[in-house]
mmCIF file of C-alpha atoms and ligand atoms in Angstrom:
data_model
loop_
_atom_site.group_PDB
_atom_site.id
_atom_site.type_symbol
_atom_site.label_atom_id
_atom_site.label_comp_id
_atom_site.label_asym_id
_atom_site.label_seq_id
_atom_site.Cartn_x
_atom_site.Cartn_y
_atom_site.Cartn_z
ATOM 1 C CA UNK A 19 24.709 32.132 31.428
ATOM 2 C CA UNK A 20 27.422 29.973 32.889
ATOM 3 C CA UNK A 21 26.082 27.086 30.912
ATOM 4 C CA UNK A 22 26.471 29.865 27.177
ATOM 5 C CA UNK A 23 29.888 30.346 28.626
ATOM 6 C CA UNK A 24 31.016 27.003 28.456
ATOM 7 C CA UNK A 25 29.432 25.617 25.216
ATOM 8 C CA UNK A 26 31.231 28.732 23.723
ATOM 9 C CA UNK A 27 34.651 28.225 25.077
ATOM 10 C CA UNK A 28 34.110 24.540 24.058
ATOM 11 C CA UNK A 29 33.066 25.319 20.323
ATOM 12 C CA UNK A 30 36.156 27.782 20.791
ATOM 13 C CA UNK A 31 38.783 24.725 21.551
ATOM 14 C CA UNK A 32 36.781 22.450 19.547
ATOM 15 C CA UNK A 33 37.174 24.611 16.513
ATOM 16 C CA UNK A 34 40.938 25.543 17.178
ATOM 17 C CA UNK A 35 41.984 22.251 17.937
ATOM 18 C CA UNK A 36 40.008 21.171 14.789
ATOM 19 C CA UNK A 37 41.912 23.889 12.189
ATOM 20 C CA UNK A 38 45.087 23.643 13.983
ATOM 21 C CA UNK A 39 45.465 20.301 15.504
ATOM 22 C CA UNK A 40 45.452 19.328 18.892
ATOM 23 C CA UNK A 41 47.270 22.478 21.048
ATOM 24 C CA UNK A 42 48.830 19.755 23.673
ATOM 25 C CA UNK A 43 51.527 19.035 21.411
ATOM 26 C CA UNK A 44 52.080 22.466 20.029
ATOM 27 C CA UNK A 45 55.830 22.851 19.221
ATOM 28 C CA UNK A 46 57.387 26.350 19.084
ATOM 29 C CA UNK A 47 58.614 26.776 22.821
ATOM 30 C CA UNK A 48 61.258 23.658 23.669
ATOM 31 C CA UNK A 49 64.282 23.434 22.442
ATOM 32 C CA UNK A 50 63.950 20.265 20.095
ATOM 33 C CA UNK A 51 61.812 19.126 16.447
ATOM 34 C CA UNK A 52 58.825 17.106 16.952
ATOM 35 C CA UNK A 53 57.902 16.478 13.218
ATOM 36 C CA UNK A 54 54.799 16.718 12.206
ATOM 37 C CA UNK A 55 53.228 18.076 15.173
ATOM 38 C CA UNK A 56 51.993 21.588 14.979
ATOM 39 C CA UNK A 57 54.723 24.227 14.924
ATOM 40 C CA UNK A 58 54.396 27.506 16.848
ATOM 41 C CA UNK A 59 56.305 30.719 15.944
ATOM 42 C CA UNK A 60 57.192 32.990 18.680
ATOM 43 C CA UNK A 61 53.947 34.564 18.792
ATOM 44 C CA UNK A 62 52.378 31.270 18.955
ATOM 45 C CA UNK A 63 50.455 31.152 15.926
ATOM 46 C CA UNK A 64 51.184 28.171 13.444
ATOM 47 C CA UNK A 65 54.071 28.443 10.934
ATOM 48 C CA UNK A 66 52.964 29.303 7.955
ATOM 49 C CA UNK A 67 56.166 28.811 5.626
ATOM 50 C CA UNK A 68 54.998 25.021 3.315
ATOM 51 C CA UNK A 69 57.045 24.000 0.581
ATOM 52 C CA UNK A 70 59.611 26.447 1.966
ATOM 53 C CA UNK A 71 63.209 26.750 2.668
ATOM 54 C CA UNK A 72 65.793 27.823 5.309
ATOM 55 C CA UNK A 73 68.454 30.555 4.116
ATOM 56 C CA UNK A 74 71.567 30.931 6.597
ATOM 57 C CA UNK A 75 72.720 34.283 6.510
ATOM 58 C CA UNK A 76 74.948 36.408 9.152
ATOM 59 C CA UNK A 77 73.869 34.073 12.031
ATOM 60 C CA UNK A 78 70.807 34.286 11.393
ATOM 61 C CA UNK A 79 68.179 31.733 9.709
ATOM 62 C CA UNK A 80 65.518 32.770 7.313
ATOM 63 C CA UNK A 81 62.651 30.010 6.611
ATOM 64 C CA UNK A 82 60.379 31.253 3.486
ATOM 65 C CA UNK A 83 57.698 29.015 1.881
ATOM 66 C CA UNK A 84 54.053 29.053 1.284
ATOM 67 C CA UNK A 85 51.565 31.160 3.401
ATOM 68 C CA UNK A 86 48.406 29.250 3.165
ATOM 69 C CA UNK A 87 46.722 31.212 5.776
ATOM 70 C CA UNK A 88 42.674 30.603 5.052
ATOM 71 C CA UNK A 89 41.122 33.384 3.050
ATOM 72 C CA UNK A 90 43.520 34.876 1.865
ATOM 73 C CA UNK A 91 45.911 34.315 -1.257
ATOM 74 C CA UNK A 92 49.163 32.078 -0.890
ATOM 75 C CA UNK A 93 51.920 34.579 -0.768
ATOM 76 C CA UNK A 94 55.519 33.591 0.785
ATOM 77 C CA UNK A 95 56.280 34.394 4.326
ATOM 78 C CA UNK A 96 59.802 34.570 5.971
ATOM 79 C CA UNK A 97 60.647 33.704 9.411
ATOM 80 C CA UNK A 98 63.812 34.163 11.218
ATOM 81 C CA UNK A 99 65.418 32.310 14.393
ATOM 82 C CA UNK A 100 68.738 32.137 15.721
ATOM 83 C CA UNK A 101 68.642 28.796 16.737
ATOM 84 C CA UNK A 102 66.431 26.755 14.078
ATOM 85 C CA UNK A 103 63.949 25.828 16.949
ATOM 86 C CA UNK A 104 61.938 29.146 17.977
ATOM 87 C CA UNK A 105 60.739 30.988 14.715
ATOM 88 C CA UNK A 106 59.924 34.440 14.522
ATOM 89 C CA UNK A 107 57.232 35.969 11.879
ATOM 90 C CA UNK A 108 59.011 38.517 10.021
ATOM 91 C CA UNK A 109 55.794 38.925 8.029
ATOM 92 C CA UNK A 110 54.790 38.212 4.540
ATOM 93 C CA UNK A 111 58.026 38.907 2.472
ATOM 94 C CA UNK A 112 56.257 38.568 -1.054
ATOM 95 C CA UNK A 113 52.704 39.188 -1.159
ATOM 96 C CA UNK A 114 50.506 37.850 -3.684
ATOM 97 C CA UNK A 115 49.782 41.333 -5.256
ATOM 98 C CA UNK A 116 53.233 41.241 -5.963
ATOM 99 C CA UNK A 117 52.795 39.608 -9.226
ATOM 100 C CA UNK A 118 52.524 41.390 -12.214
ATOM 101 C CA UNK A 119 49.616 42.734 -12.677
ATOM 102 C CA UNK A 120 49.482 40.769 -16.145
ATOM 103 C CA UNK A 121 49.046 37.553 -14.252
ATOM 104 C CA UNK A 122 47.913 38.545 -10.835
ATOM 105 C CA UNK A 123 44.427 38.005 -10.703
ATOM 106 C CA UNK A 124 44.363 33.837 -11.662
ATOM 107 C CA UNK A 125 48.074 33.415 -10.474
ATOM 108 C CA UNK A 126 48.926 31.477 -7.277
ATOM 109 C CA UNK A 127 52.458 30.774 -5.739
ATOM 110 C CA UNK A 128 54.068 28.038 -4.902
ATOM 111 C CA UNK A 129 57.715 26.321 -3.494
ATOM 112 C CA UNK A 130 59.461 29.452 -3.185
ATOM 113 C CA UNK A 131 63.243 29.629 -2.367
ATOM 114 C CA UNK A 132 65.751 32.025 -1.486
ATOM 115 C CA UNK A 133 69.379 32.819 -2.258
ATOM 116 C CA UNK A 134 71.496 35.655 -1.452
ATOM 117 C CA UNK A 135 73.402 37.432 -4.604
ATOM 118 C CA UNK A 136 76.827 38.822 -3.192
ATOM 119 C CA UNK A 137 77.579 40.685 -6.450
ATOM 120 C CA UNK A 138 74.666 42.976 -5.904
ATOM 121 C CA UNK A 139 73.815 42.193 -2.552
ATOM 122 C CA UNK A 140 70.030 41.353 -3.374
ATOM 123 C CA UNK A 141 68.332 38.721 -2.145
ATOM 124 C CA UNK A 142 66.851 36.896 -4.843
ATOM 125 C CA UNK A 143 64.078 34.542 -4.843
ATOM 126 C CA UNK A 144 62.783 32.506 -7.300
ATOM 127 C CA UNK A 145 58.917 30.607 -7.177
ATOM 128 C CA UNK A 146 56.522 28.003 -9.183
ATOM 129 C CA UNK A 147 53.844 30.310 -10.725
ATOM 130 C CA UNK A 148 50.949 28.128 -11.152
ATOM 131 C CA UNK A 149 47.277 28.663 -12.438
ATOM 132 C CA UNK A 150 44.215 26.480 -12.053
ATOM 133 C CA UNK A 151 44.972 23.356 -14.158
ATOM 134 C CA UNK A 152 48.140 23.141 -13.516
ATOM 135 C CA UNK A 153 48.995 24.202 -17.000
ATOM 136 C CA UNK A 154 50.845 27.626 -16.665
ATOM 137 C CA UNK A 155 53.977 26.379 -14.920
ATOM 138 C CA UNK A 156 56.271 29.077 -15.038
ATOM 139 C CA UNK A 157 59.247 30.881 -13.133
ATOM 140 C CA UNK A 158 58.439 33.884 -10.804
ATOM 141 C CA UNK A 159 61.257 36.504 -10.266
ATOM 142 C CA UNK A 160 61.736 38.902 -7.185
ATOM 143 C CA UNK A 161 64.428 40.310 -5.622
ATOM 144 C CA UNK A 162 64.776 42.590 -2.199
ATOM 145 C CA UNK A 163 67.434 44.381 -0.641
ATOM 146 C CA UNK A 164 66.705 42.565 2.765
ATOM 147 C CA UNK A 165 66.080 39.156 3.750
ATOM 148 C CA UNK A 166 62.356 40.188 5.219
ATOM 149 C CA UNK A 167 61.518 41.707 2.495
ATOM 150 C CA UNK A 168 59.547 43.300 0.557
ATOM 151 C CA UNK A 169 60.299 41.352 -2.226
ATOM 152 C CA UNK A 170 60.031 43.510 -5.744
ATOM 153 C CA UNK A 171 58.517 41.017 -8.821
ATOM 154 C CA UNK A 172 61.315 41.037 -11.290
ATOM 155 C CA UNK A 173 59.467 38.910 -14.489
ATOM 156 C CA UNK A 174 58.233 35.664 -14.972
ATOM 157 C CA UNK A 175 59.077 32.720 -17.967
ATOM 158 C CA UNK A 176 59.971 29.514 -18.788
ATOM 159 C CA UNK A 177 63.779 29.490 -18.677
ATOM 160 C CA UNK A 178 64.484 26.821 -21.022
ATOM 161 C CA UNK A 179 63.435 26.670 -24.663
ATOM 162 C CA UNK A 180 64.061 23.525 -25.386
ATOM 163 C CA UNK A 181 62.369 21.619 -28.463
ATOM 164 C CA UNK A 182 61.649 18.425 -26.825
ATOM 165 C CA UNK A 183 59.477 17.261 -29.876
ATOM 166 C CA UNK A 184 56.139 18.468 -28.229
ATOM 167 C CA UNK A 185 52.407 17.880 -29.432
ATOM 168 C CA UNK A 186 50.860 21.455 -30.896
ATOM 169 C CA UNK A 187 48.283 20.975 -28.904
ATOM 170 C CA UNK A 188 50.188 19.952 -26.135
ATOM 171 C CA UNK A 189 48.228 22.012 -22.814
ATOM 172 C CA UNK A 190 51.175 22.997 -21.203
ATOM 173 C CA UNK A 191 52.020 25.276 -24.601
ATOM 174 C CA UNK A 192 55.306 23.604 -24.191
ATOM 175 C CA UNK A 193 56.220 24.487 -28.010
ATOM 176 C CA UNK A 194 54.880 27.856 -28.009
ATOM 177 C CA UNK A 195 56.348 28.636 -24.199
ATOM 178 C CA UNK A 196 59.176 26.314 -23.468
ATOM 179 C CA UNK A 197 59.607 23.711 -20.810
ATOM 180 C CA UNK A 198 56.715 23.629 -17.978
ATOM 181 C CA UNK A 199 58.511 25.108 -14.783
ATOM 182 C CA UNK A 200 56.698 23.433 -11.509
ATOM 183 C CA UNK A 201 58.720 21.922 -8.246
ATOM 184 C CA UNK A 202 62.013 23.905 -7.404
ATOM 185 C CA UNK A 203 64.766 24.627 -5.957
ATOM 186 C CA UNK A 204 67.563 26.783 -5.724
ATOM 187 C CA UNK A 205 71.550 26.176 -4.989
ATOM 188 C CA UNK A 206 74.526 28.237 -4.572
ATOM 189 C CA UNK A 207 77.333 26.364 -6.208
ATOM 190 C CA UNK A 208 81.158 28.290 -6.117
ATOM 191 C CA UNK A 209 79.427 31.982 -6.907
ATOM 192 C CA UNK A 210 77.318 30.317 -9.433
ATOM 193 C CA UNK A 211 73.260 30.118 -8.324
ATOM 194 C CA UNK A 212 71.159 27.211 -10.243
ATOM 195 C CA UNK A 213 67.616 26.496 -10.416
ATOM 196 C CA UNK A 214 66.559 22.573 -10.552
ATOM 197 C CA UNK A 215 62.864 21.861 -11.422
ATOM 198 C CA UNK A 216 60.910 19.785 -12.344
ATOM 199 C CA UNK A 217 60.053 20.155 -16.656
ATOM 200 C CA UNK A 218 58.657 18.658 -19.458
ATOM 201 C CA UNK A 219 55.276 18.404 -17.596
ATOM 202 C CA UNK A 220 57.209 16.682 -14.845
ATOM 203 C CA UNK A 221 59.134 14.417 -16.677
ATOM 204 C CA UNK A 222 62.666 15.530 -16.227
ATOM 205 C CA UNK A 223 64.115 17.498 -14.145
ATOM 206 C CA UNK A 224 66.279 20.602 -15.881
ATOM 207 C CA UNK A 225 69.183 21.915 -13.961
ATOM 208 C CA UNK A 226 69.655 25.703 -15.108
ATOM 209 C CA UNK A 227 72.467 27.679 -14.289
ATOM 210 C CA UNK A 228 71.686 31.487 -13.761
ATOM 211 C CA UNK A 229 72.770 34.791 -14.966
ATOM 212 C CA UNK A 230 75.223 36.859 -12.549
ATOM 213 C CA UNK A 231 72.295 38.420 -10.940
ATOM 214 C CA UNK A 232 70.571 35.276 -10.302
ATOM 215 C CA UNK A 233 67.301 36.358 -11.997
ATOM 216 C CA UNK A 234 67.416 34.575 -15.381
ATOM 217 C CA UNK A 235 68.675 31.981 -17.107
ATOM 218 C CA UNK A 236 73.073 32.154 -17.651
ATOM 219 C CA UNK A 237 73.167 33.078 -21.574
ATOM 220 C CA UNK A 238 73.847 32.279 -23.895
ATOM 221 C CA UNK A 239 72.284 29.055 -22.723
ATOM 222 C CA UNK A 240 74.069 26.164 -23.929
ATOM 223 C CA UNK A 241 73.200 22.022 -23.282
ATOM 224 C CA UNK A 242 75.506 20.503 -21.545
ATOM 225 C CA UNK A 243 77.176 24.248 -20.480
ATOM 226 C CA UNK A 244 74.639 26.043 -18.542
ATOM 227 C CA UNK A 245 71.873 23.318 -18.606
ATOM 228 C CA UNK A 246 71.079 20.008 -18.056
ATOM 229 C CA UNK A 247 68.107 17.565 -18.073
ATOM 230 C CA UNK A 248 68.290 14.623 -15.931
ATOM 231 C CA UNK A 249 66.496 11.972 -14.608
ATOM 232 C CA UNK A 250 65.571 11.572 -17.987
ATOM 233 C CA UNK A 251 61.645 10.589 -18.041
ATOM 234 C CA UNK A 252 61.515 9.661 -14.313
ATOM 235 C CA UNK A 253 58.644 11.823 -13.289
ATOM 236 C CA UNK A 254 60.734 13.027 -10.094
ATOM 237 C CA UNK A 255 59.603 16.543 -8.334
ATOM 238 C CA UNK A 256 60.157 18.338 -5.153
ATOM 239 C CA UNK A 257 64.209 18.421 -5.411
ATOM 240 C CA UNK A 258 66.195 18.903 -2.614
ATOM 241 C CA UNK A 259 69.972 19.465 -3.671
ATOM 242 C CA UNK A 260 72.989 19.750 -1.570
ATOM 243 C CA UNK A 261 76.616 19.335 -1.593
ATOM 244 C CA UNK A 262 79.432 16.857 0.654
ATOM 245 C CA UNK A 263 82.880 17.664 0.026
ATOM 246 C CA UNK A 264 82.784 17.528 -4.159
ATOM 247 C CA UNK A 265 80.088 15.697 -4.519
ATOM 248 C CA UNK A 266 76.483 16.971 -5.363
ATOM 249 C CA UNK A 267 73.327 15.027 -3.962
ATOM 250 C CA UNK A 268 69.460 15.535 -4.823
ATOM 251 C CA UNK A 269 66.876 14.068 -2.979
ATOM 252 C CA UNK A 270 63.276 14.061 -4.881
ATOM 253 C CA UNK A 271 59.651 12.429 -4.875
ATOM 254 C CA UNK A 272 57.678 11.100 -7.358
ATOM 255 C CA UNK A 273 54.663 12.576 -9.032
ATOM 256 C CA UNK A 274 51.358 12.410 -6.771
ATOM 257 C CA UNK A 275 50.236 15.032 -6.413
ATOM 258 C CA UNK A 276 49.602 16.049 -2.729
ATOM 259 C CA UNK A 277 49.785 12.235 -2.018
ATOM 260 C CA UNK A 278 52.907 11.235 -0.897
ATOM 261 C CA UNK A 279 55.335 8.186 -2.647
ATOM 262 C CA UNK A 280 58.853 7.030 -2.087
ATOM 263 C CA UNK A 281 61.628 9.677 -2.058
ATOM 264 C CA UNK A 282 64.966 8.736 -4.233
ATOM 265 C CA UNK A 283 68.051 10.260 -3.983
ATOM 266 C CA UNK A 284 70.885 11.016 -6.567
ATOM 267 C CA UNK A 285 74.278 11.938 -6.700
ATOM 268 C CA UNK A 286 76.775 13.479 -9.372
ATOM 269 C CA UNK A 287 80.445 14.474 -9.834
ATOM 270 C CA UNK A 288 79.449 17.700 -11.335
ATOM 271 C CA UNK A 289 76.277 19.376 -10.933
ATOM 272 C CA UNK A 290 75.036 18.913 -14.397
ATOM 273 C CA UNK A 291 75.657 15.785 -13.818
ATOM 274 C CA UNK A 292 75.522 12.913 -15.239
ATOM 275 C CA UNK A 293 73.542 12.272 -12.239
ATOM 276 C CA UNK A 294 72.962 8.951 -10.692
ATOM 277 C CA UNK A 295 70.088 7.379 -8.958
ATOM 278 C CA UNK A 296 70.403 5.426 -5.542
ATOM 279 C CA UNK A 297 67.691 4.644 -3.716
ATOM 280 C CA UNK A 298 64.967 5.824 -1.673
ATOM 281 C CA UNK A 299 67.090 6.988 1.695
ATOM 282 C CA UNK A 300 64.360 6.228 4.109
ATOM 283 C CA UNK A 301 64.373 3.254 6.702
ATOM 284 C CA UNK A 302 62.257 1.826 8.853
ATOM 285 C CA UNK A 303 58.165 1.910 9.162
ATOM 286 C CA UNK A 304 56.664 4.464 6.260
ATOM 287 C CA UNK A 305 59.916 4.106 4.488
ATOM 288 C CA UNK A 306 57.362 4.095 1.491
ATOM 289 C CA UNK A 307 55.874 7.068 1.574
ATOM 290 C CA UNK A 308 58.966 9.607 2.952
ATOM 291 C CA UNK A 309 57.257 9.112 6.511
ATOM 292 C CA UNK A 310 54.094 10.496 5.265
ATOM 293 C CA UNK A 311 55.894 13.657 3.489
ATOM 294 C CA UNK A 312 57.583 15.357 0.447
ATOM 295 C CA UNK A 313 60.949 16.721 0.012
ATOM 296 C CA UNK A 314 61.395 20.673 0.321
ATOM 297 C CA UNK A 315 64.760 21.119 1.272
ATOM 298 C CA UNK A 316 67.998 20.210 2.643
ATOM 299 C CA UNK A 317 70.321 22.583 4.460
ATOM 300 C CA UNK A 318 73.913 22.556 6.222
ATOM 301 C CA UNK A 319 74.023 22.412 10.055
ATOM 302 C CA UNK A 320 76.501 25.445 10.421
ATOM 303 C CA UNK A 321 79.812 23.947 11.850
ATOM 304 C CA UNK A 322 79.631 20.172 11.388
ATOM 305 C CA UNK A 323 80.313 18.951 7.767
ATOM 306 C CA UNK A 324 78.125 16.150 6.210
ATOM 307 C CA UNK A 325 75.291 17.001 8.703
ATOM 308 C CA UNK A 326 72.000 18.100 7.176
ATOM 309 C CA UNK A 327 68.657 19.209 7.636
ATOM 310 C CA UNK A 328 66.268 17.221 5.704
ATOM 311 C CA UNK A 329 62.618 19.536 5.117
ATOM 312 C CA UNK A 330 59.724 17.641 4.258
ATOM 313 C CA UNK A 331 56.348 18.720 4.477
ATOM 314 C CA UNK A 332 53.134 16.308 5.336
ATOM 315 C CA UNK A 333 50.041 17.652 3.005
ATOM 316 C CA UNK A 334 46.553 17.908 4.411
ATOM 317 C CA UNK A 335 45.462 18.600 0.832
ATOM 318 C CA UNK A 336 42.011 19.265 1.987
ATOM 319 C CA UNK A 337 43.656 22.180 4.839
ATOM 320 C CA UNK A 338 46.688 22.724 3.305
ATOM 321 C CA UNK A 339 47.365 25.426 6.051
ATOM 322 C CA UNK A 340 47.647 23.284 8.604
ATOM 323 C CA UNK A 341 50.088 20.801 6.684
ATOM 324 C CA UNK A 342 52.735 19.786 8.865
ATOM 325 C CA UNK A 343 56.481 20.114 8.870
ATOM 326 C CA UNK A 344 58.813 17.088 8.591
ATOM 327 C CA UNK A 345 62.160 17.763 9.627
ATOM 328 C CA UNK A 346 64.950 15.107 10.174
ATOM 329 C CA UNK A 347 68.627 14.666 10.396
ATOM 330 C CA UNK A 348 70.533 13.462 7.747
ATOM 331 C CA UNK A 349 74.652 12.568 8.355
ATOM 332 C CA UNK A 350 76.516 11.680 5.725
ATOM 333 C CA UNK A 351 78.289 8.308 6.171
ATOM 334 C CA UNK A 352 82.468 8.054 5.344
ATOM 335 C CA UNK A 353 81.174 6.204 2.446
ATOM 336 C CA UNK A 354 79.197 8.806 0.845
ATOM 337 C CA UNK A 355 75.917 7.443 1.296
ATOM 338 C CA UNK A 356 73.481 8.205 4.111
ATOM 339 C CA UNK A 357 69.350 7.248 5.318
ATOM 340 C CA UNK A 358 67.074 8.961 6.834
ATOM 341 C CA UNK A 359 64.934 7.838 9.751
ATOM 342 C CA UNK A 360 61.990 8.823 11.453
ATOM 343 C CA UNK A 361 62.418 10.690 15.228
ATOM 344 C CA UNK A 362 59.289 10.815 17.196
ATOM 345 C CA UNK A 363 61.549 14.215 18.558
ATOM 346 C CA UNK A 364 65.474 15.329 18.674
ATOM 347 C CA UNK A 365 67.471 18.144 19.070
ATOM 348 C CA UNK A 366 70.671 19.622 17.442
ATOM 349 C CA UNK A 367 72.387 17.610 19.899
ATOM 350 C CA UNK A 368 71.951 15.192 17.787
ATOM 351 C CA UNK A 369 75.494 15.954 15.568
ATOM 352 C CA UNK A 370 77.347 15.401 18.187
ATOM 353 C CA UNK A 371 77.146 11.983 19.014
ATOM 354 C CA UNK A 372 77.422 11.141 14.951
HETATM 355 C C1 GAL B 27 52.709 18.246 -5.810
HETATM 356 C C2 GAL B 27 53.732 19.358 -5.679
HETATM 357 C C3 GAL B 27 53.148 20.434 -4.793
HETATM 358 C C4 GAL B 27 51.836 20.887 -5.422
HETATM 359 C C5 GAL B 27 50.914 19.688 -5.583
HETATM 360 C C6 GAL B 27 49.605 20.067 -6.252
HETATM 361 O O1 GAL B 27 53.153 17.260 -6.689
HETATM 362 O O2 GAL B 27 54.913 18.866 -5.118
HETATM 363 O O3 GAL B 27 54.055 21.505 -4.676
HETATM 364 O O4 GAL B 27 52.087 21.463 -6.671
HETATM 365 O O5 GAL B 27 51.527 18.711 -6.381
HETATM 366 O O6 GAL B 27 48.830 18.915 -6.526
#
């Protein structure tokens, strides 16, 4: 009997450690980031927020992104914390069967982001709809009246029309549907909310101003007015925009897939640019390959100007639920420029010696 007992509670470890990682260096309890370990929330399962974003609101920190919990379909969680290093599961904010029933069946999520609409007080959020292939690339809508949701499906497109000269039988139905709609972001800019994504089946990224409610495209939608492309035929994805003082900054990968490749950064004078491209920000050993990650996001340590969070994730493509989370200071230097650099660990602590 003793000998059952202890084969099963070995299987049991074996198994957890072999889903979840190795439990030793757990994070979710100390009061510091140790990236790309496993993350705990407060109930000590394994965050479950990839390709995600943190929204500061009232205090209070709201991390959404991708629940790729196994067996069940990827719907976008939220988390809370008041202190960016314990996370609390607020529960699944946007369920999966929360897509229209026209696409729900064949329609998985992806990147989601959230903004908060002080006009109507919503919380909006916007997501890559995606179908197998890769070939439906479109905008998901849903808004809530609280940042936990539930989050209420609005519509889904393809915000720009934009005749970019496609083939008829192009398979993204780029001439019959507009510009493909995959990696994304959102940013709050002076009142106005903006999506950036990735478009023309990855090639350039389209900068899209939104309507006042932050749910569709700002009409009557004008080049050059209320959209821009940019990075013209780069084949850059997972943008991460933010803002120093007046000037605007995106950080993005290239295309490969789960894979992951040099990040670049760019900056501009005004958000629809023209934007500029730098250089890949990262230093040191896996420079090359974003220290084995992919932008998400970047957000605003509250109370110290020109100090950043920089969200990557690192894909296990083959258990993307137990992809890890990359996240990294980033100061920006009197000169406008800054790098990022990898931190076996660090706190918040960290701002105040910069
Ligand atoms: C990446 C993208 C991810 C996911 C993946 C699928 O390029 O950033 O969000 O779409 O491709 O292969």
């Amino acid at each position: 009997m003793k000998a059952v007992c202890t084969v099963v509670v070995l299987a049991y470890i074996a198994l957890w450690s072999f889903v979840f990682g190795d439990p030793a260096w757990a994070q979710g309890e100390k009061d510091r980031f140790v990236p790309g370990e496993l993350w705990l929330d407060t109930d000590g399962r394994p965050i479950q927020a990839h390709g995600g974003a943190v929204l500061t609101r009232d205090g209070t920190y709201y991390w959404y992104g991708e629940d790729r919990t196994p067996g069940r379909q990827t719907g976008v969680s939220c988390y809370s914390s008041t202190d960016l290093y314990r996370w609390k599961h607020e529960g699944v904010a946007f369920p999966q069967e929360s897509l229209s029933s026209d696409i729900r069946d064949r329609t998985f999520i992806e990147r989601p982001k959230v903004v908060f609409n002080p006009k109507t007080g919503k919380y909006v959020m916007w997501m890559h709809l995606e179908q197998w292939g890769y070939h439906f690339a479109r905008a998901g809508v849903a808004q809530s009246d609280r940042p936990e949701g539930p989050f209420v499906f609005v519509h889904h497109m393809r915000p720009i029309q934009y005749d970019f000269g496609y083939k008829d039988d192009d398979p993204d139905r780029q001439k019959e549907f507009g510009g493909t709609y995959r990696d994304m972001n959102l940013f709050v800019d002076g009142g106005k909310a903006y999506a950036f994504y990735a478009s023309e089946h990855n090639a350039t990224m389209y900068i899209v101003r939104l309507n006042d409610e932050f749910t569709s495209p700002a009409s009557p939608i004008v080049q050059g007015q209320t959209w821009a492309r940019i990075l013209i035929g780069k084949y850059r994805e997972a943008p991460a925009p933010f803002k120093f003082q007046n000037r605007y900054y995106l950080i993005t990968s290239g295309c490969t897939g789960w894979q992951p490749n040099p990040a670049d950064y760019a900056v501009a004078d005004h958000i629809l640019g023209p934007w500029e491209s730098k250089d890949n920000p990262c230093v040191g050993p896996e420079a090359e390959t974003t220290f084995q990650t992919q932008s998400t996001c970047v957000f605003p340590v509250a109370g110290r100007p020109g100090c950043y969070i920089f969200m990557a994730d690192r894909w296990m493509p083959r258990r993307l639920h137990d992809s890890r989370y990359v996240w990294l200071p980033l100061v920006i230097q009197p000169d406008g420029t800054f790098t990022l650099m990898w931190l076996d660990q660090w706190d918040l602590s960290y701002f105040e010696r910069r």
